[in-house]
Coordinates of C-alpha atoms in Angstrom, one line a residue:
Chain A
X1 CA -11.5 -52.2 91.2
X2 CA -13.4 -49.6 89.2
X3 CA -16.6 -50.5 91.1
X4 CA -14.9 -50.2 94.5
X5 CA -13.5 -46.8 93.5
X6 CA -16.9 -45.6 92.3
X7 CA -18.6 -46.7 95.5
X8 CA -15.9 -45.0 97.6
X9 CA -16.1 -41.8 95.7
X10 CA -19.9 -41.8 96.0
X11 CA -19.6 -42.5 99.7
X12 CA -17.0 -39.7 100.1
X13 CA -19.4 -37.2 98.4
X14 CA -22.3 -38.3 100.6
X15 CA -20.3 -38.1 103.8
X16 CA -19.0 -34.6 103.2
X17 CA -22.4 -33.4 102.1
X18 CA -23.7 -34.5 105.5
X19 CA -20.8 -32.9 107.3
X20 CA -21.5 -29.6 105.4
X21 CA -25.2 -29.8 106.4
X22 CA -24.4 -30.4 110.0
X23 CA -22.1 -27.4 110.1
X24 CA -24.6 -25.2 108.3
X25 CA -27.3 -26.2 110.8
X26 CA -24.9 -25.4 113.7
X27 CA -24.1 -22.0 112.2
X28 CA -27.8 -21.2 111.5
X29 CA -28.4 -21.6 115.3
X30 CA -26.5 -18.4 115.8
X31 CA -29.5 -16.5 114.3
X32 CA -31.0 -16.7 117.8
X33 CA -28.4 -14.2 119.0
X34 CA -27.6 -12.0 116.1
X35 CA -26.2 -9.2 118.3
X36 CA -23.2 -11.5 118.9
X37 CA -22.4 -11.5 115.2
X38 CA -20.4 -9.0 113.2
X39 CA -21.9 -7.5 110.0
X40 CA -20.5 -10.3 107.8
X41 CA -21.7 -12.9 110.2
X42 CA -25.1 -11.3 110.4
X43 CA -25.5 -11.3 106.7
X44 CA -24.2 -14.9 106.4
X45 CA -26.5 -16.3 109.1
X46 CA -29.5 -14.4 107.6
X47 CA -28.7 -16.2 104.3
X48 CA -28.7 -19.7 105.8
X49 CA -31.4 -19.0 108.4
X50 CA -33.8 -21.9 108.8
X51 CA -33.0 -23.7 105.5
X52 CA -36.2 -25.8 105.4
X53 CA -34.6 -28.6 103.3
X54 CA -31.7 -28.9 105.8
X55 CA -34.1 -29.1 108.7
X56 CA -36.1 -31.8 107.0
X57 CA -32.9 -33.7 106.3
X58 CA -31.7 -33.5 109.9
X59 CA -33.8 -36.5 111.0
X60 CA -32.8 -38.6 108.0
X61 CA -29.1 -38.1 108.4
X62 CA -29.2 -38.2 112.2
X63 CA -28.2 -41.8 112.6
X64 CA -25.3 -41.7 110.2
X65 CA -23.8 -38.5 111.6
X66 CA -24.2 -39.9 115.1
X67 CA -22.5 -43.1 114.3
X68 CA -19.6 -41.4 112.6
X69 CA -19.2 -38.8 115.3
X70 CA -19.7 -35.8 113.0
X71 CA -23.1 -34.9 114.5
X72 CA -21.9 -31.8 116.3
X73 CA -20.7 -28.8 114.4
X74 CA -17.1 -27.7 114.6
X75 CA -17.8 -24.1 115.8
X76 CA -15.7 -24.4 118.9
X77 CA -15.8 -21.3 121.1
X78 CA -17.7 -19.5 118.4
X79 CA -18.8 -16.9 117.3
X80 CA -17.7 -15.4 120.7
X81 CA -16.5 -16.6 124.0
X82 CA -18.5 -16.2 127.2
X83 CA -17.1 -13.2 129.1
X84 CA -16.8 -15.0 132.4
X85 CA -16.7 -18.2 134.3
X86 CA -19.3 -20.0 136.2
X87 CA -18.0 -22.8 138.4
X88 CA -20.5 -25.2 139.9
X89 CA -19.8 -26.1 143.5
X90 CA -21.5 -28.8 145.5
X91 CA -21.3 -28.7 149.2
X92 CA -22.8 -30.7 152.1
X93 CA -25.0 -28.8 154.6
X94 CA -21.9 -28.8 156.8
X95 CA -20.1 -26.7 154.2
X96 CA -17.8 -29.6 153.0
X97 CA -16.9 -29.4 149.3
X98 CA -18.1 -32.5 147.4
X99 CA -15.8 -33.6 144.6
X100 CA -17.8 -35.3 141.8
X101 CA -15.0 -37.0 139.9
X102 CA -11.5 -38.4 140.5
X103 CA -9.7 -38.4 137.1
X104 CA -8.4 -35.4 135.2
X105 CA -10.5 -36.3 132.1
X106 CA -13.7 -36.7 134.1
X107 CA -13.1 -33.3 135.6
X108 CA -12.8 -32.0 132.0
X109 CA -16.1 -33.6 131.3
X110 CA -17.6 -31.9 134.3
X111 CA -16.5 -28.6 132.8
X112 CA -18.4 -29.6 129.6
X113 CA -21.4 -30.2 131.8
X114 CA -20.9 -26.9 133.5
X115 CA -20.8 -25.1 130.2
X116 CA -24.0 -26.7 129.1
X117 CA -25.5 -25.9 132.5
X118 CA -24.5 -22.3 132.2
X119 CA -26.2 -21.9 128.9
X120 CA -29.4 -23.1 130.5
X121 CA -28.9 -21.2 133.8
X122 CA -32.1 -19.2 133.3
X123 CA -34.1 -22.3 132.4
X124 CA -35.1 -23.1 136.0
X125 CA -36.9 -26.3 135.2
X126 CA -34.0 -27.9 133.3
X127 CA -31.5 -26.5 135.7
X128 CA -33.2 -28.1 138.7
X129 CA -33.7 -31.4 136.8
X130 CA -29.9 -31.6 136.2
X131 CA -28.9 -30.6 139.7
X132 CA -31.4 -33.0 141.3
X133 CA -30.0 -35.8 139.2
X134 CA -26.5 -35.0 140.3
X135 CA -27.5 -34.8 143.9
X136 CA -29.4 -38.1 143.8
X137 CA -26.1 -39.8 142.8
X138 CA -24.3 -38.0 145.6
X139 CA -26.8 -39.2 148.1
X140 CA -26.5 -42.8 146.9
X141 CA -22.7 -42.5 147.2
X142 CA -22.6 -41.1 150.7
X143 CA -25.3 -42.4 153.0
X144 CA -24.4 -39.8 155.7
X145 CA -25.1 -37.0 153.4
X146 CA -28.5 -35.3 154.2
X147 CA -28.5 -32.2 152.2
X148 CA -26.6 -30.7 149.2
X149 CA -26.2 -27.0 148.6
X150 CA -25.3 -26.1 145.0
X151 CA -23.5 -22.8 144.3
X152 CA -22.4 -21.0 141.2
X153 CA -19.2 -19.2 141.6
X154 CA -19.4 -16.4 139.1
X155 CA -16.7 -14.2 137.7
X156 CA -17.1 -11.7 134.9
X157 CA -14.3 -10.0 132.9
X158 CA -14.3 -6.6 131.3
X159 CA -13.2 -6.4 127.7
X160 CA -9.5 -6.0 127.4
X161 CA -9.8 -2.6 125.8
X162 CA -11.7 -1.3 128.8
X163 CA -9.8 -3.2 131.5
X164 CA -7.8 -1.8 134.4
X165 CA -5.4 -4.0 136.2
X166 CA -7.1 -4.1 139.6
X167 CA -10.7 -3.9 138.5
X168 CA -11.2 -6.0 135.4
X169 CA -12.6 -9.0 137.3
X170 CA -16.1 -8.5 138.5
X171 CA -16.4 -11.2 141.2
X172 CA -20.0 -12.0 141.9
X173 CA -19.0 -14.6 144.5
X174 CA -20.8 -17.8 145.4
X175 CA -24.5 -17.7 144.4
X176 CA -26.6 -20.3 146.1
X177 CA -28.6 -22.0 143.3
X178 CA -30.5 -24.6 145.2
X179 CA -30.6 -26.8 148.3
X180 CA -31.6 -30.4 147.9
X181 CA -32.6 -32.6 150.8
X182 CA -32.1 -36.3 150.8
X183 CA -35.4 -37.4 152.4
X184 CA -37.8 -36.5 149.6
X185 CA -35.2 -35.1 147.2
X186 CA -36.8 -31.8 148.0
X187 CA -35.6 -28.9 146.0
X188 CA -35.7 -25.3 147.2
X189 CA -34.5 -23.3 144.3
X190 CA -33.3 -19.8 144.6
Chain B
X1 CA -13.1 -33.7 82.3
X2 CA -11.3 -37.0 82.0
X3 CA -8.1 -35.4 83.3
X4 CA -9.9 -34.1 86.4
X5 CA -11.5 -37.5 87.1
X6 CA -8.1 -39.1 86.8
X7 CA -6.5 -36.6 89.1
X8 CA -9.2 -37.1 91.7
X9 CA -8.9 -40.8 91.4
X10 CA -5.1 -40.5 91.7
X11 CA -5.4 -38.3 94.8
X12 CA -7.8 -40.6 96.5
X13 CA -6.5 -44.0 95.7
X14 CA -2.8 -43.8 94.8
X15 CA -1.4 -42.5 98.0
X16 CA 1.1 -45.0 99.3
X17 CA 0.3 -45.9 102.9
X18 CA 3.2 -47.8 104.4
X19 CA 2.0 -48.0 108.0
X20 CA -1.7 -48.9 108.0
X21 CA -1.1 -51.2 110.9
X22 CA 0.6 -48.5 112.9
X23 CA -2.3 -46.1 112.2
X24 CA -4.8 -48.6 113.5
X25 CA -2.7 -49.2 116.6
X26 CA -2.4 -45.5 117.3
X27 CA -6.2 -45.0 117.1
X28 CA -6.9 -48.1 119.2
X29 CA -4.1 -47.2 121.7
X30 CA -5.6 -43.8 122.2
X31 CA -9.1 -45.1 122.7
X32 CA -7.7 -47.6 125.3
X33 CA -5.8 -44.9 127.1
X34 CA -8.9 -42.7 127.1
X35 CA -11.2 -45.3 128.7
X36 CA -8.5 -46.4 131.2
X37 CA -8.2 -42.8 132.4
X38 CA -11.9 -42.6 132.8
X39 CA -12.2 -46.0 134.7
X40 CA -12.3 -44.5 138.2
X41 CA -15.4 -42.5 137.3
X42 CA -17.0 -44.8 134.8
X43 CA -20.0 -45.6 136.9
X44 CA -20.7 -42.0 137.8
X45 CA -20.5 -41.0 134.1
X46 CA -22.2 -43.8 132.2
X47 CA -24.5 -45.9 134.5
X48 CA -28.3 -45.5 134.3
X49 CA -28.2 -44.0 137.7
X50 CA -25.0 -42.0 137.4
X51 CA -24.8 -38.2 137.9
X52 CA -27.1 -37.7 134.9
X53 CA -29.8 -40.3 135.1
X54 CA -30.7 -42.1 131.9
X55 CA -34.2 -40.6 131.6
X56 CA -32.8 -37.2 131.7
X57 CA -30.0 -38.0 129.2
X58 CA -32.2 -40.0 126.8
X59 CA -34.8 -37.2 126.6
X60 CA -32.5 -35.3 124.2
X61 CA -31.6 -38.4 122.1
X62 CA -33.5 -39.6 119.0
X63 CA -35.0 -43.0 119.2
X64 CA -32.4 -44.3 116.7
X65 CA -29.3 -43.2 118.7
X66 CA -27.6 -46.3 120.2
X67 CA -27.6 -46.1 124.0
X68 CA -26.1 -48.2 126.8
X69 CA -29.7 -48.6 127.9
X70 CA -30.3 -50.9 124.8
X71 CA -27.9 -53.4 126.4
X72 CA -28.3 -52.7 130.1
X73 CA -32.1 -53.2 130.2
X74 CA -32.0 -56.7 128.6
X75 CA -29.1 -57.6 130.9
X76 CA -31.2 -56.3 133.9
X77 CA -34.0 -58.6 132.8
X78 CA -31.5 -61.5 132.8
X79 CA -30.6 -60.7 136.4
X80 CA -27.5 -58.7 135.9
X81 CA -27.4 -55.5 138.0
X82 CA -26.9 -52.2 136.4
X83 CA -23.4 -52.0 137.8
X84 CA -22.5 -55.5 136.6
X85 CA -24.0 -54.8 133.2
X86 CA -22.0 -51.6 132.8
X87 CA -18.8 -53.4 133.8
X88 CA -19.5 -56.1 131.3
X89 CA -19.9 -53.5 128.5
X90 CA -16.8 -51.6 129.4
X91 CA -14.9 -54.8 129.7
X92 CA -16.1 -55.8 126.3
X93 CA -15.0 -52.5 124.9
X94 CA -11.5 -52.8 126.4
X95 CA -11.2 -56.4 125.2
X96 CA -12.4 -55.5 121.7
X97 CA -9.8 -52.7 121.5
X98 CA -7.2 -55.2 122.8
X99 CA -8.1 -57.8 120.2
X100 CA -7.9 -55.2 117.4
X101 CA -4.5 -54.2 118.7
X102 CA -3.2 -57.7 118.4
X103 CA -5.0 -58.2 115.1
X104 CA -7.3 -60.9 116.3
X105 CA -10.4 -60.7 114.1
X106 CA -9.7 -57.0 113.7
X107 CA -12.7 -56.2 111.5
X108 CA -15.3 -57.7 113.8
X109 CA -13.8 -56.3 117.0
X110 CA -13.2 -52.8 115.5
X111 CA -16.9 -52.7 114.7
X112 CA -17.8 -53.8 118.3
X113 CA -15.4 -51.2 119.8
X114 CA -16.8 -48.5 117.6
X115 CA -20.4 -49.2 118.4
X116 CA -19.8 -49.5 122.1
X117 CA -18.0 -46.1 122.0
X118 CA -21.0 -44.6 120.2
X119 CA -23.3 -45.9 122.9
X120 CA -21.0 -44.6 125.7
X121 CA -20.9 -41.1 124.1
X122 CA -24.7 -41.0 123.5
X123 CA -25.4 -42.1 127.1
X124 CA -23.4 -39.3 128.5
X125 CA -24.6 -36.4 126.3
X126 CA -24.0 -33.8 128.9
X127 CA -20.5 -34.9 129.6
X128 CA -19.4 -35.6 126.0
X129 CA -17.3 -33.0 124.1
X130 CA -15.2 -32.6 121.0
X131 CA -12.6 -35.2 122.0
X132 CA -15.3 -38.0 122.4
X133 CA -16.7 -37.2 119.0
X134 CA -13.3 -37.3 117.4
X135 CA -12.5 -40.6 119.0
X136 CA -15.8 -41.9 117.5
X137 CA -14.7 -40.7 114.1
X138 CA -11.3 -42.3 114.5
X139 CA -12.8 -45.6 115.5
X140 CA -15.1 -45.4 112.5
X141 CA -12.1 -44.7 110.2
X142 CA -10.4 -47.7 111.8
X143 CA -13.3 -49.9 110.8
X144 CA -12.9 -48.8 107.2
X145 CA -9.2 -49.5 107.5
X146 CA -9.9 -53.0 108.6
X147 CA -12.1 -53.8 105.6
X148 CA -8.8 -55.0 104.2
X149 CA -9.2 -58.3 106.0
X150 CA -12.2 -59.2 103.8
X151 CA -10.5 -58.0 100.6
X152 CA -8.1 -60.2 98.8
X153 CA -6.7 -58.1 95.9
X154 CA -3.6 -56.3 97.1
X155 CA -4.3 -53.4 94.7
X156 CA -7.8 -52.9 96.2
X157 CA -6.4 -53.0 99.7
X158 CA -3.7 -50.4 98.8
X159 CA -6.5 -48.2 97.3
X160 CA -8.6 -48.6 100.4
X161 CA -5.8 -47.6 102.7
X162 CA -5.1 -44.6 100.5
X163 CA -8.8 -43.7 100.6
X164 CA -8.9 -43.8 104.4
X165 CA -6.0 -41.4 104.7
X166 CA -7.5 -39.0 102.2
X167 CA -10.9 -39.3 103.9
X168 CA -9.3 -38.3 107.2
X169 CA -7.4 -35.4 105.6
X170 CA -10.6 -34.0 104.0
X171 CA -12.4 -34.4 107.3
X172 CA -9.7 -32.4 109.1
X173 CA -10.0 -29.7 106.4
X174 CA -13.8 -29.4 107.1
X175 CA -13.1 -29.4 110.9
X176 CA -10.6 -26.5 110.8
X177 CA -12.4 -24.5 108.1
X178 CA -15.7 -24.5 110.1
X179 CA -13.8 -23.9 113.4
X180 CA -12.2 -20.8 111.8
X181 CA -15.4 -19.7 110.0
X182 CA -17.4 -19.8 113.2
X183 CA -14.8 -17.6 114.9
X184 CA -14.7 -15.2 112.0
X185 CA -18.4 -14.2 112.2
X186 CA -18.2 -13.0 115.8
X187 CA -16.4 -10.1 117.5
X188 CA -14.3 -11.6 120.2
X189 CA -11.8 -13.5 117.9
X190 CA -11.3 -10.3 115.8
X191 CA -10.6 -7.9 118.7
X192 CA -8.5 -10.3 120.8
X193 CA -11.1 -10.7 123.6
X194 CA -11.6 -14.4 122.9
X195 CA -8.1 -15.2 124.2
X196 CA -8.5 -12.8 127.0
X197 CA -11.6 -14.5 128.3
X198 CA -10.3 -18.0 127.6
X199 CA -7.0 -17.5 129.4
X200 CA -8.7 -15.7 132.3
X201 CA -11.2 -18.6 132.7
X202 CA -9.4 -21.8 131.8
X203 CA -5.7 -21.4 132.1
X204 CA -3.6 -22.6 135.1
X205 CA -3.1 -20.1 138.0
X206 CA 0.4 -19.0 137.0
X207 CA -0.9 -17.9 133.6
X208 CA -3.9 -16.2 135.2
X209 CA -1.5 -14.3 137.4
X210 CA 0.2 -12.9 134.3
X211 CA -3.1 -11.7 132.7
X212 CA -3.2 -8.3 134.3
X213 CA 0.1 -7.4 132.6
X214 CA -1.5 -8.3 129.3
X215 CA -3.7 -5.3 129.6
X216 CA -0.7 -3.1 128.5
X217 CA -0.1 -5.4 125.5
X218 CA -3.5 -6.3 124.1
X219 CA -2.0 -6.7 120.6
X220 CA -0.3 -10.0 121.8
X221 CA -3.8 -11.5 122.4
X222 CA -5.1 -10.0 119.2
X223 CA -2.1 -11.5 117.4
X224 CA -2.8 -15.0 118.9
X225 CA -6.5 -14.7 117.9
X226 CA -5.7 -13.7 114.4
X227 CA -3.1 -16.5 114.0
X228 CA -5.6 -19.1 115.2
X229 CA -8.2 -17.7 112.8
X230 CA -5.8 -17.7 109.9
X231 CA -4.5 -21.3 110.5
X232 CA -7.9 -22.7 111.0
X233 CA -9.7 -20.9 108.1
X234 CA -7.0 -21.6 105.6
X235 CA -5.9 -25.0 106.8
X236 CA -7.5 -26.8 103.8
X237 CA -5.2 -24.7 101.5
X238 CA -2.0 -24.3 103.4
X239 CA -1.7 -27.9 104.4
X240 CA -1.5 -28.9 100.7
X241 CA 0.9 -26.1 99.5
X242 CA 4.4 -27.7 99.2
X243 CA 6.4 -24.7 100.4
X244 CA 4.4 -24.1 103.6
X245 CA 2.8 -27.4 104.4
X246 CA 5.4 -28.3 107.0
X247 CA 5.0 -24.9 108.7
X248 CA 1.2 -25.3 108.5
X249 CA 1.3 -28.7 110.2
X250 CA 3.7 -27.5 112.9
X251 CA 1.5 -24.4 113.6
X252 CA -1.6 -26.5 114.0
X253 CA 0.2 -28.9 116.3
X254 CA 1.5 -26.0 118.4
X255 CA -2.0 -24.6 118.5
X256 CA -3.2 -27.9 120.0
X257 CA -0.3 -28.0 122.5
X258 CA -1.5 -24.5 123.5
X259 CA -5.1 -25.8 123.9
X260 CA -3.8 -28.6 126.0
X261 CA -1.7 -26.6 128.4
X262 CA -3.7 -23.3 128.5
X263 CA -7.2 -24.7 128.6
X264 CA -6.4 -28.1 130.1
X265 CA -8.1 -29.9 127.2
X266 CA -5.5 -32.7 127.1
X267 CA -7.6 -35.5 125.5
X268 CA -8.9 -33.1 122.8
X269 CA -5.5 -31.7 122.1
X270 CA -3.9 -35.2 121.9
X271 CA -6.6 -36.7 119.6
X272 CA -6.3 -33.7 117.2
X273 CA -2.5 -34.0 117.1
X274 CA -2.9 -37.7 116.5
X275 CA -5.4 -37.2 113.7
X276 CA -3.1 -34.6 112.1
X277 CA -0.2 -37.1 112.4
X278 CA -2.2 -39.9 110.8
X279 CA -3.4 -37.7 108.0
X280 CA -0.3 -35.6 107.2
X281 CA 2.5 -37.2 109.2
X282 CA 4.1 -38.5 106.0
X283 CA 5.2 -34.9 105.3
X284 CA 7.9 -35.3 107.8
X285 CA 9.1 -38.6 106.4
X286 CA 10.0 -36.9 103.2
X287 CA 11.5 -34.0 105.3
X288 CA 13.8 -36.5 107.1
X289 CA 14.7 -38.1 103.8
X290 CA 15.6 -34.7 102.3
X291 CA 17.6 -33.8 105.4
X292 CA 19.6 -37.1 105.1
X293 CA 20.1 -36.4 101.4
X294 CA 21.3 -32.8 102.2
X295 CA 23.6 -34.1 104.9
X296 CA 25.1 -36.7 102.6
X297 CA 25.6 -34.0 99.9
X298 CA 27.7 -31.8 102.2
X299 CA 29.7 -34.7 103.7
X300 CA 33.1 -34.5 101.9
X301 CA 33.9 -37.6 99.9
X302 CA 36.6 -39.8 101.4
X303 CA 40.0 -39.0 100.0
X304 CA 41.5 -41.7 97.9

């Protein structure tokens, strides 16, 4: 009994050390955008910026934290929230809206994809890779589909302190991101 | 020093878990529900040639991260198509969950279910979010819980069950503390803009229609933001303080109900409520007991 308890206590300590490290690593990534932090946050992130020993440990704890599902930090919607919405829209060349998923949960997952996509919106290479992959699947699902147009429907919001009822939403409208043709999976990015 | 060690041991191993089987069934039931909901889109989400092709997904994975590819490629070599292979894996996942549910070789099948779920999540990196990772964690905790089938000593089994609940409690404390801390170091959660942006972006249309009127009452949004910040940051403390622990738990559940209906994050909200119930649901057993005791104390004694 004593041995079992000792093993479990040691395990508990190791597990939560790893959880702590994962979260510190996640927080240290905010150092890329310090203008988004308040003065306390700035000082804190500077303190934990690039902790070499944690970076080195990342690879060694990677498998464990992945298997236990604690590999992503818990900084949900932190430190700030994006001040707008970017909805990805897929349309055929006839202008018909293409729904990617059927179930509510899959649509939620698509939102996760969209958030990831938005954060890489300026990385044209990655952006096109992702869109091309989605379109390839759309082509294989619908043989009559020849071309897919991908739009980003962008809305930005003013800060509440500076908002006026009729003008707080800045509607940028549908921005054409790319047109992908079926024949050669050609991409003409905008 | 000895006293501290004894208190820690007491905390970790002497918690009386009456419903280990129910806990396992709740976790398994939720995982089952989750995969059933996803079934119509399972091929688009997880197959090698789904919306995000495996080469693109696997680019951001370490070589040691278990992937569906590890099973699908050998199956392909055996002549099973990608689609058939995926159906076999998903079928195996559902059957494993079912076997754990009916307690048929629960330890083995809880491991199988957990590993398949890890592969599924890793193979859909771009589509996976908090809910998926918390399901992985729950399935992992479920594996530890089912270590009881290979243990014989009842005292050790009781200590193990106690450990699992405390393990989940501490995990939740880390989750909420870091969720609160991350919010505390920015601007938007302190000045109320976080809720403003979130509600304008994610909420259902009838709430979005109400948003312009919020401009006249910004303190409401600031109040919600500060409440979220307070509950999350101090969760590790308030959930253990006798006088306020019930209120703390109700607040966190309400917060998740809000996340479900305002942001549409149903699976995430439900798994977090479930984890809170598993970890701290016993608070309300004693609450019911006290209420019964209170009722019986005010019931007049029958006249003789």
